[in-house]
Structure formats: C-alpha cells, structure tokens
C-alpha cells in the first residue's frame, strides 16, 4: 500500500438519492481530511479526523453530509438527498501524526455527478 | 480578500524556459506552505513544501517564501510539456494548528509549448 485509495472513482446519481464514498488512507497516517473541489477552484476543506474522532467540520458540510471513521482506519462520506449543487470531485487526504510535518497526500478522488 | 490568492492564468511559456508561479496569503502568522500539481481530471499531487523564509530546491523546482511580504512562489526550470498542469498553492493557516487543514488558492494553469 503506497497511497491513499478512494472508491468509487466515479458516481452518477439522480437528485434525491443517497451516496456513500470510501477513503482508505496511507496505513501509518492517523490524520484524515475530506475536501471538495469544483471546476476551476482549489479544494475546499470539509472535515477532519484524528484517529476515529471527527474534530472539525466546515460550514460547507450541511446536515445532509455525514462522515465517519470507525476504528480510525478507513473513512466514509455520505451525502443524503443529493442535489445538483453537490456535483464535484470529493477528495480524501491523509498525513502522518504529530510534529511539524503537515504534508497531506491526496487520493485519486471520487467524481460525483448528480443528474 | 481571499485567504490564498493565485492568478488563474493561463501562464504560457516555451519549452526550456523558467515558469514562475506566484501566490499571496492573508494570514501573517501562517507557517506552512505547499505546492501541488494537478493534471486535468486527476487529484492534486504534492510537489513541494516550504516552512522557512528563503529558497528550497528540489530538482527543477524551487519554492521561494517571503513571510514579510506574505508571498510564496514556485519556479520551474527547463519547463517541459509534461509540466503543463494546474499548480495549486496551499497554506496551513496559523489558527488551524490543531487540525492542519489546508486552504488552497484557485490554482494557476501552466501551458508549456513545444
């Protein structure tokens, strides 16, 4: 395992449906982040986990969004009642714990299209 | 004022030239800065990190940081067509030390013409 993995890579769904994405971080990384990226913009922070604890959520993360990281390993991001505005690339990143090293490594992303 | 600002470009340079990409940030207390490369349809790839004022070199890439001016740049020497991508500047804001979340600029698109 040499990198962050995400599944599925692409998801097309109809408005109103629920979707769930999975992220598997680099094995020794206990910090995990979710970002969202729309066309022409940089990634925007959604939420952060340290081990299994969700320690920060962006105001971008409405009540329809929920994320968890059971057992501090993989993480899931669920969007309920999807809207067309949810169409974006959802990126997961991880980094190693502690110290002053803050490099984050991204997975390949899940591209969501809501029709 | 955006927290991290980049010129969206495109920046066009001929093959073999030096490409200079710039980024400014608003939080004077920020300490950690990163450059990511993103090919079209792909995810961001970390290429450089810089924490101290001055230059940091890695192969054809040089990151430059000037905290007094709140300015960070990326120089790409001997630009190749394969360097054509969007370059994202990211900053760990001073107030986010507990999470390490990154704030990204909108990216600068670089085109290297053969």
Coordinates of N, CA and C in Angstrom, one line a residue:
Chain A
X1 N 0.9 -1.2 0.0 CA 0.0 0.0 0.0 C 0.9 1.2 0.0
X2 N 0.8 2.0 -1.1 CA 1.7 3.1 -1.2 C 1.0 4.5 -1.2
X3 N -0.3 4.5 -1.2 CA -1.0 5.7 -1.3 C -2.4 5.6 -0.8
X4 N -3.1 6.8 -0.8 CA -4.5 6.9 -0.4 C -5.4 6.3 -1.5
X5 N -6.3 5.5 -1.2 CA -7.3 5.0 -2.2 C -8.7 5.5 -1.9
X6 N -9.5 5.6 -2.9 CA -10.8 6.1 -2.8 C -11.7 5.3 -3.7
X7 N -12.9 5.0 -3.3 CA -13.9 4.3 -4.1 C -15.3 4.8 -3.8
X8 N -16.1 4.8 -4.8 CA -15.8 4.6 -6.2 C -15.0 5.8 -6.8
X9 N -14.5 5.6 -8.0 CA -13.8 6.7 -8.7 C -14.8 7.7 -9.3
X10 N -15.9 7.1 -9.8 CA -17.0 7.9 -10.4 C -18.3 7.4 -9.9
X11 N -19.2 8.4 -9.7 CA -20.6 8.1 -9.2 C -21.5 9.0 -9.9
X12 N -22.5 8.4 -10.6 CA -23.6 9.2 -11.2 C -24.8 8.8 -10.5
X13 N -25.6 9.8 -10.0 CA -26.8 9.5 -9.2 C -27.8 10.5 -9.6
X14 N -29.1 10.2 -9.3 CA -30.2 11.1 -9.6 C -30.4 11.9 -8.3
X15 N -30.8 13.1 -8.5 CA -31.2 14.1 -7.5 C -32.1 13.4 -6.5
X16 N -31.8 13.5 -5.2 CA -32.6 13.0 -4.2 C -32.1 11.6 -3.6
X17 N -31.2 11.0 -4.3 CA -30.6 9.7 -3.9 C -29.5 10.0 -2.9
X18 N -29.2 8.9 -2.1 CA -28.1 9.0 -1.2 C -26.9 8.3 -1.8
X19 N -25.7 8.8 -1.5 CA -24.5 8.2 -2.0 C -23.5 8.1 -0.8
X20 N -22.6 7.2 -0.9 CA -21.5 7.0 0.1 C -20.2 6.8 -0.6
X21 N -19.2 7.5 -0.1 CA -17.8 7.3 -0.7 C -16.9 6.7 0.4
X22 N -15.9 6.0 0.0 CA -15.0 5.4 0.9 C -13.6 5.9 0.7
X23 N -12.8 6.1 1.7 CA -11.4 6.5 1.7 C -10.6 5.6 2.6
X24 N -9.5 5.1 2.0 CA -8.5 4.3 2.8 C -7.2 5.1 2.8
X25 N -6.8 5.6 3.9 CA -5.6 6.4 4.0 C -4.3 5.6 3.9
X26 N -3.2 6.3 3.8 CA -1.9 5.6 3.9 C -1.9 5.0 5.3
X27 N -1.4 3.8 5.4 CA -1.6 3.0 6.6 C -1.0 3.6 7.9
X28 N 0.1 4.3 7.9 CA 0.6 4.9 9.1 C 0.1 6.3 9.4
X29 N -0.8 6.8 8.6 CA -1.3 8.1 8.7 C -2.6 8.1 9.6
X30 N -2.6 8.8 10.7 CA -3.8 8.8 11.5 C -4.6 10.1 11.4
X31 N -4.1 11.0 10.5 CA -4.9 12.2 10.3 C -5.6 12.1 8.9
X32 N -6.8 12.4 8.8 CA -7.6 12.2 7.5 C -8.5 13.4 7.3
X33 N -8.5 13.8 6.0 CA -9.2 15.0 5.6 C -10.1 14.7 4.4
X34 N -11.2 15.3 4.4 CA -12.1 15.3 3.2 C -12.1 16.8 2.7
X35 N -12.0 16.9 1.3 CA -12.1 18.1 0.6 C -13.1 18.0 -0.5
X36 N -13.6 19.1 -1.0 CA -14.4 19.1 -2.2 C -13.9 20.1 -3.2
X37 N -13.9 19.7 -4.5 CA -13.3 20.6 -5.5 C -14.3 20.7 -6.7
X38 N -14.6 21.9 -7.0 CA -15.4 22.1 -8.2 C -14.6 22.7 -9.3
X39 N -15.1 22.7 -10.5 CA -14.3 23.1 -11.7 C -13.7 24.5 -11.5
X40 N -12.4 24.6 -11.8 CA -11.8 25.9 -11.7 C -11.5 26.4 -10.4
X41 N -11.7 25.6 -9.3 CA -11.4 26.1 -8.0 C -10.5 25.1 -7.3
X42 N -9.8 25.6 -6.3 CA -9.0 24.7 -5.5 C -9.9 23.9 -4.5
X43 N -9.3 22.9 -4.0 CA -10.0 22.1 -3.0 C -10.5 22.9 -1.8
X44 N -11.7 22.6 -1.3 CA -12.2 23.3 -0.1 C -12.4 22.2 1.0
X45 N -11.9 22.6 2.2 CA -11.9 21.7 3.3 C -13.4 21.4 3.7
X46 N -13.6 20.1 4.0 CA -14.9 19.7 4.5 C -14.9 19.2 6.0
X47 N -14.0 18.3 6.3 CA -13.9 17.7 7.6 C -12.6 17.1 7.9
X48 N -12.3 16.8 9.2 CA -11.0 16.3 9.6 C -11.2 15.3 10.7
X49 N -10.4 14.2 10.6 CA -10.4 13.2 11.6 C -9.0 13.0 12.2
X50 N -9.0 12.8 13.5 CA -7.7 12.4 14.1 C -8.1 11.1 14.8
X51 N -7.5 10.0 14.2 CA -7.9 8.6 14.5 C -9.4 8.5 14.2
X52 N -10.3 8.1 15.2 CA -11.7 8.0 14.9 C -12.5 9.2 15.2
X53 N -11.9 10.2 15.8 CA -12.6 11.4 16.3 C -12.7 12.4 15.1
X54 N -13.9 12.9 14.9 CA -14.1 14.0 13.9 C -14.0 15.3 14.7
X55 N -12.9 16.0 14.4 CA -12.5 17.1 15.2 C -12.9 18.5 14.6
X56 N -13.2 18.5 13.3 CA -13.6 19.8 12.7 C -14.5 19.5 11.5
X57 N -15.5 20.3 11.4 CA -16.4 20.3 10.2 C -16.5 21.7 9.7
X58 N -16.4 21.8 8.4 CA -16.6 23.1 7.7 C -18.1 23.4 7.7
X59 N -18.4 24.7 7.6 CA -19.8 25.1 7.5 C -20.3 24.7 6.1
X60 N -19.4 24.3 5.2 CA -19.9 23.7 3.9 C -20.6 22.4 4.1
X61 N -20.3 21.7 5.2 CA -20.8 20.4 5.4 C -22.2 20.6 6.0
X62 N -23.2 20.6 5.2 CA -24.6 20.8 5.6 C -25.1 19.5 6.4
X63 N -26.3 19.6 6.9 CA -26.9 18.4 7.6 C -27.0 17.2 6.7
X64 N -27.0 17.4 5.4 CA -27.2 16.2 4.5 C -25.9 15.4 4.4
X65 N -24.8 16.0 4.9 CA -23.5 15.3 4.8 C -23.1 14.7 6.2
X66 N -22.6 13.5 6.1 CA -22.1 12.9 7.3 C -20.8 12.1 7.0
X67 N -19.9 12.2 7.9 CA -18.7 11.4 7.7 C -18.3 10.7 9.0
X68 N -17.7 9.6 8.8 CA -17.2 8.8 10.0 C -16.0 8.1 9.7
X69 N -15.3 7.7 10.7 CA -14.1 6.9 10.6 C -14.0 5.9 11.7
X70 N -14.8 4.8 11.6 CA -14.8 3.8 12.6 C -13.4 3.2 12.8
X71 N -13.0 3.0 14.0 CA -11.8 2.3 14.3 C -10.5 3.1 13.8
X72 N -10.7 4.3 13.4 CA -9.6 5.1 13.0 C -8.9 4.6 11.7
X73 N -9.5 3.8 10.9 CA -8.8 3.4 9.7 C -9.5 4.0 8.5
X74 N -10.3 3.3 7.7 CA -10.9 3.9 6.6 C -12.0 4.9 7.0
X75 N -12.4 5.8 6.1 CA -13.4 6.8 6.4 C -14.5 6.7 5.3
X76 N -15.7 7.1 5.7 CA -16.8 7.2 4.7 C -17.4 8.6 4.8
X77 N -17.8 9.0 3.6 CA -18.6 10.3 3.5 C -19.9 10.0 2.8
X78 N -21.0 10.3 3.5 CA -22.3 10.1 2.9 C -23.0 11.4 2.6
X79 N -23.6 11.5 1.5 CA -24.5 12.6 1.2 C -25.9 12.1 1.0
X80 N -26.8 12.6 1.8 CA -28.2 12.3 1.7 C -29.0 13.3 0.8
X81 N -30.0 12.8 0.1 CA -30.8 13.6 -0.7 C -30.0 14.5 -1.6
X82 N -29.2 13.9 -2.4 CA -28.3 14.7 -3.2 C -29.0 15.8 -4.0
X83 N -28.2 16.9 -4.3 CA -28.7 18.0 -5.1 C -27.7 18.2 -6.2
X84 N -28.1 18.9 -7.2 CA -27.2 19.1 -8.4 C -26.0 19.9 -7.9
X85 N -26.1 20.7 -7.0 CA -25.0 21.5 -6.5 C -24.0 20.7 -5.7
X86 N -24.3 19.4 -5.5 CA -23.3 18.5 -4.8 C -22.3 17.9 -5.8
X87 N -22.6 18.1 -7.1 CA -21.7 17.6 -8.2 C -20.3 18.2 -8.0
X88 N -19.3 17.4 -7.8 CA -18.0 17.9 -7.6 C -17.0 16.7 -7.5
X89 N -15.8 17.0 -7.3 CA -14.8 15.9 -7.0 C -14.6 15.9 -5.5
X90 N -14.8 14.8 -4.9 CA -14.6 14.6 -3.5 C -13.2 14.0 -3.2
X91 N -12.4 14.7 -2.5 CA -11.0 14.3 -2.3 C -10.8 13.9 -0.9
X92 N -10.0 12.8 -0.7 CA -9.6 12.4 0.7 C -8.1 12.6 0.7
X93 N -7.6 13.1 1.8 CA -6.1 13.2 2.0 C -5.8 12.7 3.4
X94 N -4.5 12.3 3.6 CA -4.1 11.9 4.9 C -2.7 12.4 5.1
X95 N -2.3 12.4 6.4 CA -1.0 12.9 6.8 C -0.6 12.1 8.1
X96 N 0.7 12.1 8.3 CA 1.3 11.4 9.4 C 1.0 12.3 10.7
X97 N 1.0 11.6 11.8 CA 0.7 12.3 13.1 C 1.8 13.1 13.6
X98 N 1.5 14.2 14.3 CA 2.4 14.9 15.2 C 3.5 15.7 14.5
X99 N 4.3 16.3 15.4 CA 5.4 17.1 14.9 C 5.0 18.3 14.1
X100 N 5.9 18.7 13.2 CA 5.6 19.9 12.5 C 5.5 19.6 11.0
X101 N 5.2 18.4 10.7 CA 5.1 17.9 9.3 C 3.6 17.9 8.9
X102 N 3.3 18.8 8.0 CA 1.9 18.9 7.6 C 1.6 18.5 6.2
X103 N 2.5 17.8 5.5 CA 2.2 17.4 4.2 C 1.0 16.5 4.1
X104 N 0.1 16.8 3.2 CA -1.1 15.9 3.0 C -1.0 15.3 1.7
X105 N -1.4 14.0 1.6 CA -1.3 13.3 0.3 C -2.7 12.9 0.0
X106 N -3.1 13.2 -1.3 CA -4.4 13.0 -1.7 C -4.6 11.7 -2.4
X107 N -5.8 11.1 -2.3 CA -6.3 10.0 -3.1 C -6.7 10.5 -4.5
X108 N -7.1 9.5 -5.3 CA -7.5 9.9 -6.7 C -8.8 10.6 -6.8
X109 N -9.6 10.6 -5.7 CA -10.9 11.4 -5.7 C -12.0 10.5 -6.2
X110 N -13.2 11.0 -5.8 CA -14.5 10.4 -6.4 C -15.2 11.5 -7.0
X111 N -15.5 11.4 -8.3 CA -16.2 12.4 -9.1 C -17.7 12.1 -9.0
X112 N -18.4 13.0 -8.4 CA -19.9 12.8 -8.3 C -20.6 13.7 -9.3
X113 N -21.5 13.1 -10.0 CA -22.4 13.8 -10.9 C -23.8 13.5 -10.5
X114 N -24.5 14.6 -10.2 CA -25.9 14.5 -9.8 C -26.8 15.0 -10.9
X115 N -27.7 14.1 -11.4 CA -28.5 14.5 -12.6 C -29.9 14.8 -12.2
Chain B
X1 N -11.2 39.9 0.8 CA -9.9 39.3 0.4 C -9.8 37.8 0.6
X2 N -9.5 37.1 -0.4 CA -9.3 35.6 -0.2 C -8.1 35.3 0.6
X3 N -8.2 34.2 1.3 CA -7.1 33.8 2.2 C -5.8 33.4 1.4
X4 N -6.0 32.8 0.3 CA -4.9 32.4 -0.6 C -5.3 32.8 -2.0
X5 N -4.4 33.6 -2.6 CA -4.7 34.1 -4.0 C -3.7 33.7 -5.0
X6 N -4.1 33.3 -6.1 CA -3.3 33.0 -7.2 C -3.9 33.5 -8.5
X7 N -3.0 33.9 -9.4 CA -3.5 34.3 -10.8 C -3.9 33.0 -11.5
X8 N -5.1 33.0 -12.0 CA -5.6 31.7 -12.6 C -5.0 31.4 -13.9
X9 N -4.3 32.4 -14.6 CA -3.7 32.2 -15.8 C -4.7 32.1 -17.0
X10 N -4.3 31.4 -18.1 CA -3.1 30.5 -18.1 C -1.8 31.3 -18.3
X11 N -0.8 30.7 -17.8 CA 0.6 31.1 -17.9 C 1.2 30.2 -19.0
X12 N 1.6 30.9 -20.1 CA 2.2 30.1 -21.2 C 3.7 30.4 -21.3
X13 N 4.5 29.4 -21.4 CA 5.9 29.5 -21.5 C 6.4 28.5 -22.6
X14 N 7.5 28.9 -23.3 CA 8.1 27.9 -24.2 C 8.9 26.9 -23.5
X15 N 8.9 25.7 -24.2 CA 9.7 24.6 -23.6 C 11.2 25.1 -23.3
X16 N 11.7 24.7 -22.2 CA 13.0 25.0 -21.8 C 13.1 26.3 -21.0
X17 N 12.1 27.1 -20.9 CA 12.1 28.4 -20.2 C 11.8 28.1 -18.7
X18 N 11.9 29.2 -17.9 CA 11.6 29.2 -16.5 C 10.2 29.6 -16.3
X19 N 9.4 28.8 -15.7 CA 8.0 29.2 -15.3 C 8.0 29.7 -13.9
X20 N 7.3 30.8 -13.7 CA 7.3 31.4 -12.3 C 5.8 31.5 -11.9
X21 N 5.5 30.9 -10.8 CA 4.1 30.8 -10.3 C 4.1 31.5 -9.0
X22 N 3.1 32.4 -8.8 CA 3.0 33.2 -7.6 C 1.8 33.0 -6.7
X23 N 1.9 33.2 -5.4 CA 0.8 33.0 -4.5 C 0.9 34.0 -3.4
X24 N -0.1 34.7 -3.0 CA -0.1 35.5 -1.8 C -1.1 35.0 -0.8
X25 N -0.9 35.3 0.5 CA -1.8 34.8 1.5 C -2.1 35.9 2.5
X26 N -3.2 35.8 3.2 CA -3.6 36.9 4.1 C -3.2 36.7 5.5
X27 N -3.0 35.5 6.0 CA -2.8 35.3 7.4 C -1.3 35.4 7.7
X28 N -0.9 36.5 8.3 CA 0.5 36.8 8.6 C 1.2 35.7 9.4
X29 N 0.4 35.0 10.3 CA 1.0 34.0 11.1 C 1.2 32.7 10.5
X30 N 0.9 32.5 9.3 CA 1.0 31.2 8.6 C 2.4 30.7 8.6
X31 N 2.6 29.4 8.7 CA 4.0 28.9 8.8 C 4.3 27.8 7.8
X32 N 3.3 27.2 7.2 CA 3.5 26.1 6.4 C 2.8 26.3 5.0
X33 N 3.6 26.0 4.0 CA 3.2 26.3 2.6 C 3.5 25.2 1.7
X34 N 2.6 24.9 0.7 CA 2.7 23.8 -0.1 C 2.4 24.1 -1.6
X35 N 3.0 23.4 -2.5 CA 2.6 23.5 -3.9 C 2.2 22.1 -4.3
X36 N 1.0 22.0 -5.0 CA 0.5 20.8 -5.5 C 0.4 21.0 -7.1
X37 N 0.6 19.9 -7.8 CA 0.4 19.9 -9.2 C -0.8 19.0 -9.5
X38 N -1.7 19.5 -10.4 CA -2.9 18.8 -10.7 C -3.1 18.8 -12.2
X39 N -3.0 17.5 -12.7 CA -3.3 17.3 -14.1 C -4.8 17.3 -14.3
X40 N -5.3 17.6 -15.5 CA -6.7 17.7 -15.8 C -7.4 16.4 -15.5
X41 N -8.4 16.4 -14.6 CA -9.2 15.2 -14.3 C -8.5 14.4 -13.2
X42 N -7.4 14.8 -12.7 CA -6.7 14.0 -11.7 C -6.7 14.7 -10.4
X43 N -6.2 14.1 -9.3 CA -6.2 14.7 -8.0 C -4.9 15.5 -7.8
X44 N -4.8 16.3 -6.8 CA -3.6 17.1 -6.5 C -2.4 16.2 -6.1
X45 N -1.2 16.5 -6.5 CA 0.0 15.8 -6.2 C 0.9 16.7 -5.5
X46 N 1.4 16.4 -4.3 CA 2.3 17.3 -3.6 C 3.7 17.3 -4.3
X47 N 4.2 18.5 -4.6 CA 5.5 18.6 -5.2 C 6.5 19.3 -4.4
X48 N 6.1 20.3 -3.5 CA 7.0 21.0 -2.7 C 6.3 21.4 -1.4
X49 N 7.1 21.5 -0.3 CA 6.6 22.1 0.9 C 7.7 23.1 1.3
X50 N 7.4 24.2 2.0 CA 8.4 25.1 2.5 C 7.8 25.7 3.7
X51 N 8.8 25.8 4.7 CA 8.4 26.3 6.0 C 9.2 27.5 6.5
X52 N 10.3 27.7 5.9 CA 11.2 28.8 6.3 C 11.4 29.8 5.2
X53 N 11.7 31.1 5.5 CA 12.0 32.1 4.5 C 13.2 31.7 3.7
X54 N 13.1 32.0 2.4 CA 14.2 31.7 1.5 C 13.8 30.8 0.4
X55 N 14.8 30.1 -0.1 CA 14.5 29.2 -1.2 C 14.7 27.7 -0.8
X56 N 13.9 26.9 -1.4 CA 14.1 25.4 -1.3 C 14.1 24.8 -2.6
X57 N 15.1 24.0 -3.0 CA 15.2 23.5 -4.3 C 15.0 22.0 -4.3
X58 N 14.3 21.5 -5.3 CA 14.2 20.0 -5.5 C 14.1 19.7 -6.9
X59 N 15.3 19.3 -7.5 CA 15.3 19.1 -8.9 C 15.1 20.3 -9.7
X60 N 14.2 20.3 -10.6 CA 13.9 21.5 -11.4 C 13.0 22.5 -10.7
X61 N 12.5 22.2 -9.5 CA 11.6 23.0 -8.8 C 12.3 23.8 -7.7
X62 N 11.9 25.1 -7.6 CA 12.4 25.9 -6.5 C 11.2 26.6 -5.9
X63 N 11.0 26.4 -4.6 CA 10.0 27.2 -3.9 C 10.6 28.3 -3.1
X64 N 10.0 29.5 -3.2 CA 10.5 30.7 -2.5 C 9.5 31.2 -1.6
X65 N 9.9 31.6 -0.3 CA 9.0 32.1 0.7 C 9.5 33.4 1.2
X66 N 8.6 34.3 1.3 CA 8.9 35.6 1.9 C 7.7 36.0 2.8
X67 N 7.9 35.6 4.1 CA 6.8 35.8 5.1 C 6.5 37.3 5.3
X68 N 7.5 38.2 5.2 CA 7.3 39.6 5.4 C 6.3 40.1 4.4
X69 N 6.4 39.7 3.2 CA 5.6 40.1 2.1 C 4.4 39.2 1.9
X70 N 4.3 38.1 2.7 CA 3.2 37.1 2.6 C 3.1 36.6 1.2
X71 N 4.2 36.1 0.7 CA 4.3 35.7 -0.7 C 5.1 34.4 -0.8
X72 N 4.6 33.5 -1.6 CA 5.3 32.3 -1.9 C 5.2 32.0 -3.4
X73 N 6.3 31.5 -3.9 CA 6.4 31.3 -5.4 C 7.0 29.9 -5.7
X74 N 6.7 29.5 -6.9 CA 7.3 28.2 -7.4 C 7.9 28.5 -8.7
X75 N 9.2 28.2 -8.9 CA 9.9 28.3 -10.1 C 10.1 26.9 -10.7
X76 N 9.9 26.8 -12.0 CA 10.1 25.5 -12.7 C 11.1 25.8 -13.8
X77 N 12.3 25.3 -13.6 CA 13.4 25.5 -14.6 C 13.3 24.4 -15.7
X78 N 13.8 24.8 -16.9 CA 13.8 23.9 -18.0 C 12.4 23.3 -18.2
X79 N 11.4 24.1 -18.3 CA 10.0 23.6 -18.4 C 9.8 22.7 -19.6
X80 N 9.0 21.6 -19.3 CA 8.7 20.6 -20.3 C 7.2 20.6 -20.5
X81 N 6.8 20.1 -21.7 CA 5.4 20.0 -22.0 C 4.6 19.2 -20.9
X82 N 5.3 18.2 -20.3 CA 4.7 17.4 -19.3 C 4.5 18.2 -18.0
X83 N 5.0 19.4 -17.9 CA 4.8 20.2 -16.7 C 3.4 21.0 -16.9
X84 N 2.8 20.9 -18.0 CA 1.5 21.6 -18.3 C 0.5 21.0 -17.4
X85 N 0.0 21.8 -16.5 CA -1.0 21.4 -15.4 C -1.4 22.6 -14.7
X86 N -2.3 22.4 -13.7 CA -2.7 23.5 -12.8 C -1.9 23.3 -11.5
X87 N -1.3 24.4 -11.1 CA -0.5 24.4 -9.9 C -1.2 25.1 -8.7
X88 N -1.4 24.4 -7.7 CA -2.2 24.8 -6.5 C -1.3 25.2 -5.4
X89 N -1.5 26.4 -4.9 CA -0.8 26.9 -3.7 C -1.7 26.6 -2.5
X90 N -1.1 26.0 -1.4 CA -1.9 25.7 -0.2 C -1.2 26.2 1.0
X91 N -1.9 26.7 2.0 CA -1.4 27.3 3.2 C -2.1 26.7 4.4
X92 N -1.3 26.3 5.4 CA -1.8 25.9 6.7 C -1.9 27.2 7.5
X93 N -3.1 27.7 7.7 CA -3.3 28.9 8.4 C -2.8 28.8 9.9
X94 N -2.4 29.9 10.4 CA -1.8 29.9 11.8 C -2.9 29.3 12.8
X95 N -4.1 29.7 12.6 CA -5.2 29.3 13.5 C -5.6 27.9 13.4
X96 N -5.1 27.2 12.4 CA -5.6 25.8 12.2 C -4.5 24.8 12.6
X97 N -3.7 25.2 13.6 CA -2.6 24.3 14.0 C -3.1 23.0 14.6
X98 N -4.4 23.0 15.1 CA -4.9 21.8 15.8 C -5.3 20.8 14.7
X99 N -5.6 21.2 13.5 CA -6.1 20.3 12.5 C -5.2 20.1 11.4
X100 N -4.4 21.2 11.1 CA -3.6 21.1 9.9 C -4.3 21.2 8.6
X101 N -5.6 21.7 8.6 CA -6.3 21.8 7.3 C -5.6 22.8 6.4
X102 N -5.7 22.6 5.2 CA -5.1 23.5 4.2 C -6.1 24.3 3.5
X103 N -5.7 25.6 3.2 CA -6.5 26.5 2.4 C -5.8 26.6 1.1
X104 N -6.6 26.4 0.0 CA -6.0 26.4 -1.3 C -6.4 27.6 -2.1
X105 N -5.4 28.1 -2.9 CA -5.8 29.0 -3.9 C -6.5 28.4 -5.1
X106 N -7.0 29.2 -6.0 CA -7.8 28.6 -7.1 C -6.9 27.9 -8.2
X107 N -5.6 28.1 -8.0 CA -4.7 27.4 -9.0 C -4.3 28.3 -10.2
X108 N -3.1 28.0 -10.7 CA -2.7 28.7 -11.9 C -2.4 27.6 -12.9
X109 N -3.0 27.8 -14.1 CA -2.8 26.8 -15.2 C -1.6 27.2 -16.0
X110 N -0.7 26.3 -16.1 CA 0.6 26.4 -16.8 C 0.5 25.7 -18.1
X111 N 0.9 26.3 -19.2 CA 1.0 25.7 -20.5 C 2.4 25.8 -21.0
X112 N 3.0 24.7 -21.3 CA 4.4 24.7 -21.8 C 4.3 24.3 -23.2
X113 N 4.7 25.2 -24.1 CA 4.6 24.9 -25.5 C 5.9 24.4 -26.1
X114 N 5.8 23.3 -26.9 CA 7.0 22.7 -27.5 C 7.6 23.7 -28.5

